Amino acid sequence: MDHHHQTLSLLIPFLLTLHLSFSGVISTTFTFVNKCEYTVWPGILSNAGVPPLPTTGFVLQTGETSTIAAPASWGGRFWGRTLCSEDTTGKFSCVTGDCGSGKVECSGAGAAPPATLAEFTLDGSGGLDFFDVSLVDGYNVPMMVAPQGGSGEKCTTTGCIGDLNGACPSELRVMSVDGKEGVACKSACEAFNSPEYCCSGAYGTPDTCKPSSYSELFKNACPRAYSYAYDDKTSTFTCANAVDYTITFCSSPPTSQKATQGQDTKQESSSNDNSSSASPQLNNSNNKDNTMVYEGGYDQSEISKAMCTHVLQSQTIIASIIIAIWRLCQLF
C-alpha cells in the first residue's frame, strides 16, 4: 500500500502539469539566467488574486539557468537578491533585495529597496503581455528581459545592465558590510522621502512629477528602464503570444575586458569588476527605437538554446507521465 501511495504521489503532479499544458492554463515560461560572477537568489512576488508560481525564491549560481512555467494571466515581479547567507540559527537574509522571510522562499513578501525589478502582467489588455524593468525602487543588480517568440512593435528586449552601483552618487549609495564598496543604489524617493521625488502629494500626477537629476542618471545609463513613477512612454513593453521571457542577471563581459579579480562567487558585488565594460556602453539615451541592441545581450544561438530547452522540457514532462502511468499499471 505504501508503494502504491508513493507512485500516486509522483503521478498526480505529472498528470496535473499535462492537463494544464493541454488546456492552455500554462501559457508562458520564465527562464532565469545568471551571467553574474557571483550568486544571485531570484525572488518572486505574485500579484494579489492570481495563481502563484510554483516557487517564490531560489538560488541561481553563476552560469546556471532555471525555467518556471506560469499560469495564464499571471502577474507579478521578479528581482535578484545578493550577498545572501544563513546565520547560526538558520535564518536566511540578503544584503540587497531581501524579502524578510528568513528563508530562501519569499512566501508572499516583496523586495526591500533598493532592488532592480522585472514586472509582468500576462494576457492583459487586448490579450497582450505587459512588462518592464523598473528602477523606481532603486537598483542592485543588472537585469535584462528578452521575450522569445512574441510579436508586436513594442515586443523587444528591455532592462538595465549598466553598472549603476559603481556610478551611484554617494548620497544614494548602499555600502557593503565592510564599507569597502557600493552594493546597491537607492532611489531619490527612498533616500530623501520627498513628495517631489516620490511623485506623491502635490506631485502625484504625470503633469506635476517630472524627472529629477537622480532619475535622469538612471535613465541615461538604462534608457529602457523605468527611472521614476511616470516614466511610462519609453519603459513599458508589450508582446503578443510570447512563449518565454528570458530574465538575465548581468551580461557576459567582453573576453578582452573580463575581470581577472573577484572570481570567488562569495564576492557578491561586481561594481569594481564590471565598471570598465558596463555603463559607458549603455550611455545611449537618445537611442530609444525598437531596434536597439543591448551590449552583452543574447545572440541568436543563445535564444535558440533557450527555445530548445523549453521544448525539451515539455517533451521530458510528457515522457515522464507516460513512464509513471506504465509503472502504475504494473501495480494492478
mmCIF file with all atom_site columns, N, CA and C in Angstrom, residues 113-117 133-141 164-165 172 184-190 218 226-227:
data_model
loop_
_atom_site.group_PDB
_atom_site.id
_atom_site.type_symbol
_atom_site.label_atom_id
_atom_site.label_alt_id
_atom_site.label_comp_id
_atom_site.label_asym_id
_atom_site.label_entity_id
_atom_site.label_seq_id
_atom_site.pdbx_PDB_ins_code
_atom_site.Cartn_x
_atom_site.Cartn_y
_atom_site.Cartn_z
_atom_site.occupancy
_atom_site.B_iso_or_equiv
_atom_site.pdbx_formal_charge
_atom_site.auth_seq_id
_atom_site.auth_comp_id
_atom_site.auth_asym_id
_atom_site.auth_atom_id
_atom_site.pdbx_PDB_model_num
ATOM 1  N N  . PRO A 1 113 ? 13.728 47.687 -0.828  1.00 0.00 ? 113 PRO A N  1
ATOM 2  C CA . PRO A 1 113 ? 14.528 48.515 -1.738  1.00 0.00 ? 113 PRO A CA 1
ATOM 3  C C  . PRO A 1 113 ? 15.877 48.869 -1.107  1.00 0.00 ? 113 PRO A C  1
ATOM 4  N N  . PRO A 1 114 ? 16.854 49.151 -1.945  1.00 0.00 ? 114 PRO A N  1
ATOM 5  C CA . PRO A 1 114 ? 16.791 49.231 -3.408  1.00 0.00 ? 114 PRO A CA 1
ATOM 6  C C  . PRO A 1 114 ? 16.919 47.865 -4.071  1.00 0.00 ? 114 PRO A C  1
ATOM 7  N N  . ALA A 1 115 ? 16.157 47.684 -5.156  1.00 0.00 ? 115 ALA A N  1
ATOM 8  C CA . ALA A 1 115 ? 16.207 46.438 -5.918  1.00 0.00 ? 115 ALA A CA 1
ATOM 9  C C  . ALA A 1 115 ? 15.738 46.687 -7.345  1.00 0.00 ? 115 ALA A C  1
ATOM 10 N N  . THR A 1 116 ? 16.453 46.128 -8.297  1.00 0.00 ? 116 THR A N  1
ATOM 11 C CA . THR A 1 116 ? 16.034 46.153 -9.698  1.00 0.00 ? 116 THR A CA 1
ATOM 12 C C  . THR A 1 116 ? 14.871 45.186 -9.860  1.00 0.00 ? 116 THR A C  1
ATOM 13 N N  . LEU A 1 117 ? 13.770 45.633 -10.468 1.00 0.00 ? 117 LEU A N  1
ATOM 14 C CA . LEU A 1 117 ? 12.566 44.810 -10.587 1.00 0.00 ? 117 LEU A CA 1
ATOM 15 C C  . LEU A 1 117 ? 12.209 44.539 -12.038 1.00 0.00 ? 117 LEU A C  1
ATOM 16 N N  . VAL A 1 133 ? 11.211 46.746 -16.852 1.00 0.00 ? 133 VAL A N  1
ATOM 17 C CA . VAL A 1 133 ? 12.241 46.671 -15.811 1.00 0.00 ? 133 VAL A CA 1
ATOM 18 C C  . VAL A 1 133 ? 12.254 48.022 -15.117 1.00 0.00 ? 133 VAL A C  1
ATOM 19 N N  . SER A 1 134 ? 12.126 48.001 -13.800 1.00 0.00 ? 134 SER A N  1
ATOM 20 C CA . SER A 1 134 ? 11.934 49.233 -13.041 1.00 0.00 ? 134 SER A CA 1
ATOM 21 C C  . SER A 1 134 ? 13.084 49.504 -12.081 1.00 0.00 ? 134 SER A C  1
ATOM 22 N N  . LEU A 1 135 ? 13.513 50.772 -12.077 1.00 0.00 ? 135 LEU A N  1
ATOM 23 C CA . LEU A 1 135 ? 14.491 51.265 -11.109 1.00 0.00 ? 135 LEU A CA 1
ATOM 24 C C  . LEU A 1 135 ? 13.827 52.251 -10.143 1.00 0.00 ? 135 LEU A C  1
ATOM 25 N N  . VAL A 1 136 ? 12.493 52.274 -10.141 1.00 0.00 ? 136 VAL A N  1
ATOM 26 C CA . VAL A 1 136 ? 11.757 53.184 -9.261  1.00 0.00 ? 136 VAL A CA 1
ATOM 27 C C  . VAL A 1 136 ? 12.079 52.885 -7.797  1.00 0.00 ? 136 VAL A C  1
ATOM 28 N N  . ASP A 1 137 ? 12.306 51.604 -7.478  1.00 0.00 ? 137 ASP A N  1
ATOM 29 C CA . ASP A 1 137 ? 12.701 51.219 -6.119  1.00 0.00 ? 137 ASP A CA 1
ATOM 30 C C  . ASP A 1 137 ? 14.215 51.091 -5.982  1.00 0.00 ? 137 ASP A C  1
ATOM 31 N N  . GLY A 1 138 ? 14.957 51.737 -6.873  1.00 0.00 ? 138 GLY A N  1
ATOM 32 C CA . GLY A 1 138 ? 16.405 51.664 -6.813  1.00 0.00 ? 138 GLY A CA 1
ATOM 33 C C  . GLY A 1 138 ? 16.960 50.527 -7.660  1.00 0.00 ? 138 GLY A C  1
ATOM 34 N N  . TYR A 1 139 ? 18.241 50.274 -7.467  1.00 0.00 ? 139 TYR A N  1
ATOM 35 C CA . TYR A 1 139 ? 18.981 49.324 -8.308  1.00 0.00 ? 139 TYR A CA 1
ATOM 36 C C  . TYR A 1 139 ? 19.930 48.513 -7.434  1.00 0.00 ? 139 TYR A C  1
ATOM 37 N N  . ASN A 1 140 ? 20.004 47.191 -7.722  1.00 0.00 ? 140 ASN A N  1
ATOM 38 C CA . ASN A 1 140 ? 21.003 46.402 -7.002  1.00 0.00 ? 140 ASN A CA 1
ATOM 39 C C  . ASN A 1 140 ? 21.779 45.443 -7.901  1.00 0.00 ? 140 ASN A C  1
ATOM 40 N N  . VAL A 1 141 ? 21.172 45.014 -9.016  1.00 0.00 ? 141 VAL A N  1
ATOM 41 C CA . VAL A 1 141 ? 21.845 44.044 -9.872  1.00 0.00 ? 141 VAL A CA 1
ATOM 42 C C  . VAL A 1 141 ? 21.424 44.282 -11.326 1.00 0.00 ? 141 VAL A C  1
ATOM 43 N N  . LEU A 1 164 ? 25.256 50.584 -12.278 1.00 0.00 ? 164 LEU A N  1
ATOM 44 C CA . LEU A 1 164 ? 24.800 51.751 -11.524 1.00 0.00 ? 164 LEU A CA 1
ATOM 45 C C  . LEU A 1 164 ? 25.345 51.765 -10.096 1.00 0.00 ? 164 LEU A C  1
ATOM 46 N N  . ASN A 1 165 ? 25.795 50.615 -9.599  1.00 0.00 ? 165 ASN A N  1
ATOM 47 C CA . ASN A 1 165 ? 26.398 50.621 -8.263  1.00 0.00 ? 165 ASN A CA 1
ATOM 48 C C  . ASN A 1 165 ? 27.693 51.426 -8.278  1.00 0.00 ? 165 ASN A C  1
ATOM 49 N N  . LEU A 1 172 ? 23.131 58.278 -2.367  1.00 0.00 ? 172 LEU A N  1
ATOM 50 C CA . LEU A 1 172 ? 22.200 57.184 -2.668  1.00 0.00 ? 172 LEU A CA 1
ATOM 51 C C  . LEU A 1 172 ? 22.829 55.815 -2.470  1.00 0.00 ? 172 LEU A C  1
ATOM 52 N N  . ALA A 1 184 ? 24.469 48.580 -3.835  1.00 0.00 ? 184 ALA A N  1
ATOM 53 C CA . ALA A 1 184 ? 23.145 48.933 -4.340  1.00 0.00 ? 184 ALA A CA 1
ATOM 54 C C  . ALA A 1 184 ? 23.049 50.454 -4.408  1.00 0.00 ? 184 ALA A C  1
ATOM 55 N N  . CYS A 1 185 ? 22.030 50.927 -5.143  1.00 0.00 ? 185 CYS A N  1
ATOM 56 C CA . CYS A 1 185 ? 21.851 52.365 -5.310  1.00 0.00 ? 185 CYS A CA 1
ATOM 57 C C  . CYS A 1 185 ? 20.393 52.720 -5.039  1.00 0.00 ? 185 CYS A C  1
ATOM 58 N N  . LYS A 1 186 ? 20.141 53.526 -4.026  1.00 0.00 ? 186 LYS A N  1
ATOM 59 C CA . LYS A 1 186 ? 18.785 53.895 -3.643  1.00 0.00 ? 186 LYS A CA 1
ATOM 60 C C  . LYS A 1 186 ? 18.140 54.803 -4.683  1.00 0.00 ? 186 LYS A C  1
ATOM 61 N N  . SER A 1 187 ? 16.813 54.797 -4.712  1.00 0.00 ? 187 SER A N  1
ATOM 62 C CA . SER A 1 187 ? 16.096 55.830 -5.454  1.00 0.00 ? 187 SER A CA 1
ATOM 63 C C  . SER A 1 187 ? 16.125 57.108 -4.633  1.00 0.00 ? 187 SER A C  1
ATOM 64 N N  . ALA A 1 188 ? 15.921 58.243 -5.302  1.00 0.00 ? 188 ALA A N  1
ATOM 65 C CA . ALA A 1 188 ? 15.877 59.509 -4.568  1.00 0.00 ? 188 ALA A CA 1
ATOM 66 C C  . ALA A 1 188 ? 14.704 59.535 -3.608  1.00 0.00 ? 188 ALA A C  1
ATOM 67 N N  . CYS A 1 189 ? 13.605 58.856 -3.969  1.00 0.00 ? 189 CYS A N  1
ATOM 68 C CA . CYS A 1 189 ? 12.442 58.794 -3.075  1.00 0.00 ? 189 CYS A CA 1
ATOM 69 C C  . CYS A 1 189 ? 12.804 58.133 -1.759  1.00 0.00 ? 189 CYS A C  1
ATOM 70 N N  . GLU A 1 190 ? 13.475 56.979 -1.840  1.00 0.00 ? 190 GLU A N  1
ATOM 71 C CA . GLU A 1 190 ? 13.842 56.277 -0.612  1.00 0.00 ? 190 GLU A CA 1
ATOM 72 C C  . GLU A 1 190 ? 14.867 57.065 0.189   1.00 0.00 ? 190 GLU A C  1
ATOM 73 N N  . PHE A 1 218 ? 19.779 57.451 -13.770 1.00 0.00 ? 218 PHE A N  1
ATOM 74 C CA . PHE A 1 218 ? 19.341 56.089 -14.076 1.00 0.00 ? 218 PHE A CA 1
ATOM 75 C C  . PHE A 1 218 ? 18.943 55.971 -15.542 1.00 0.00 ? 218 PHE A C  1
ATOM 76 N N  . TYR A 1 226 ? 12.327 51.885 -16.285 1.00 0.00 ? 226 TYR A N  1
ATOM 77 C CA . TYR A 1 226 ? 11.644 52.939 -15.533 1.00 0.00 ? 226 TYR A CA 1
ATOM 78 C C  . TYR A 1 226 ? 12.641 53.623 -14.612 1.00 0.00 ? 226 TYR A C  1
ATOM 79 N N  . SER A 1 227 ? 12.686 54.940 -14.656 1.00 0.00 ? 227 SER A N  1
ATOM 80 C CA . SER A 1 227 ? 13.602 55.677 -13.791 1.00 0.00 ? 227 SER A CA 1
ATOM 81 C C  . SER A 1 227 ? 12.862 56.430 -12.692 1.00 0.00 ? 227 SER A C  1
#
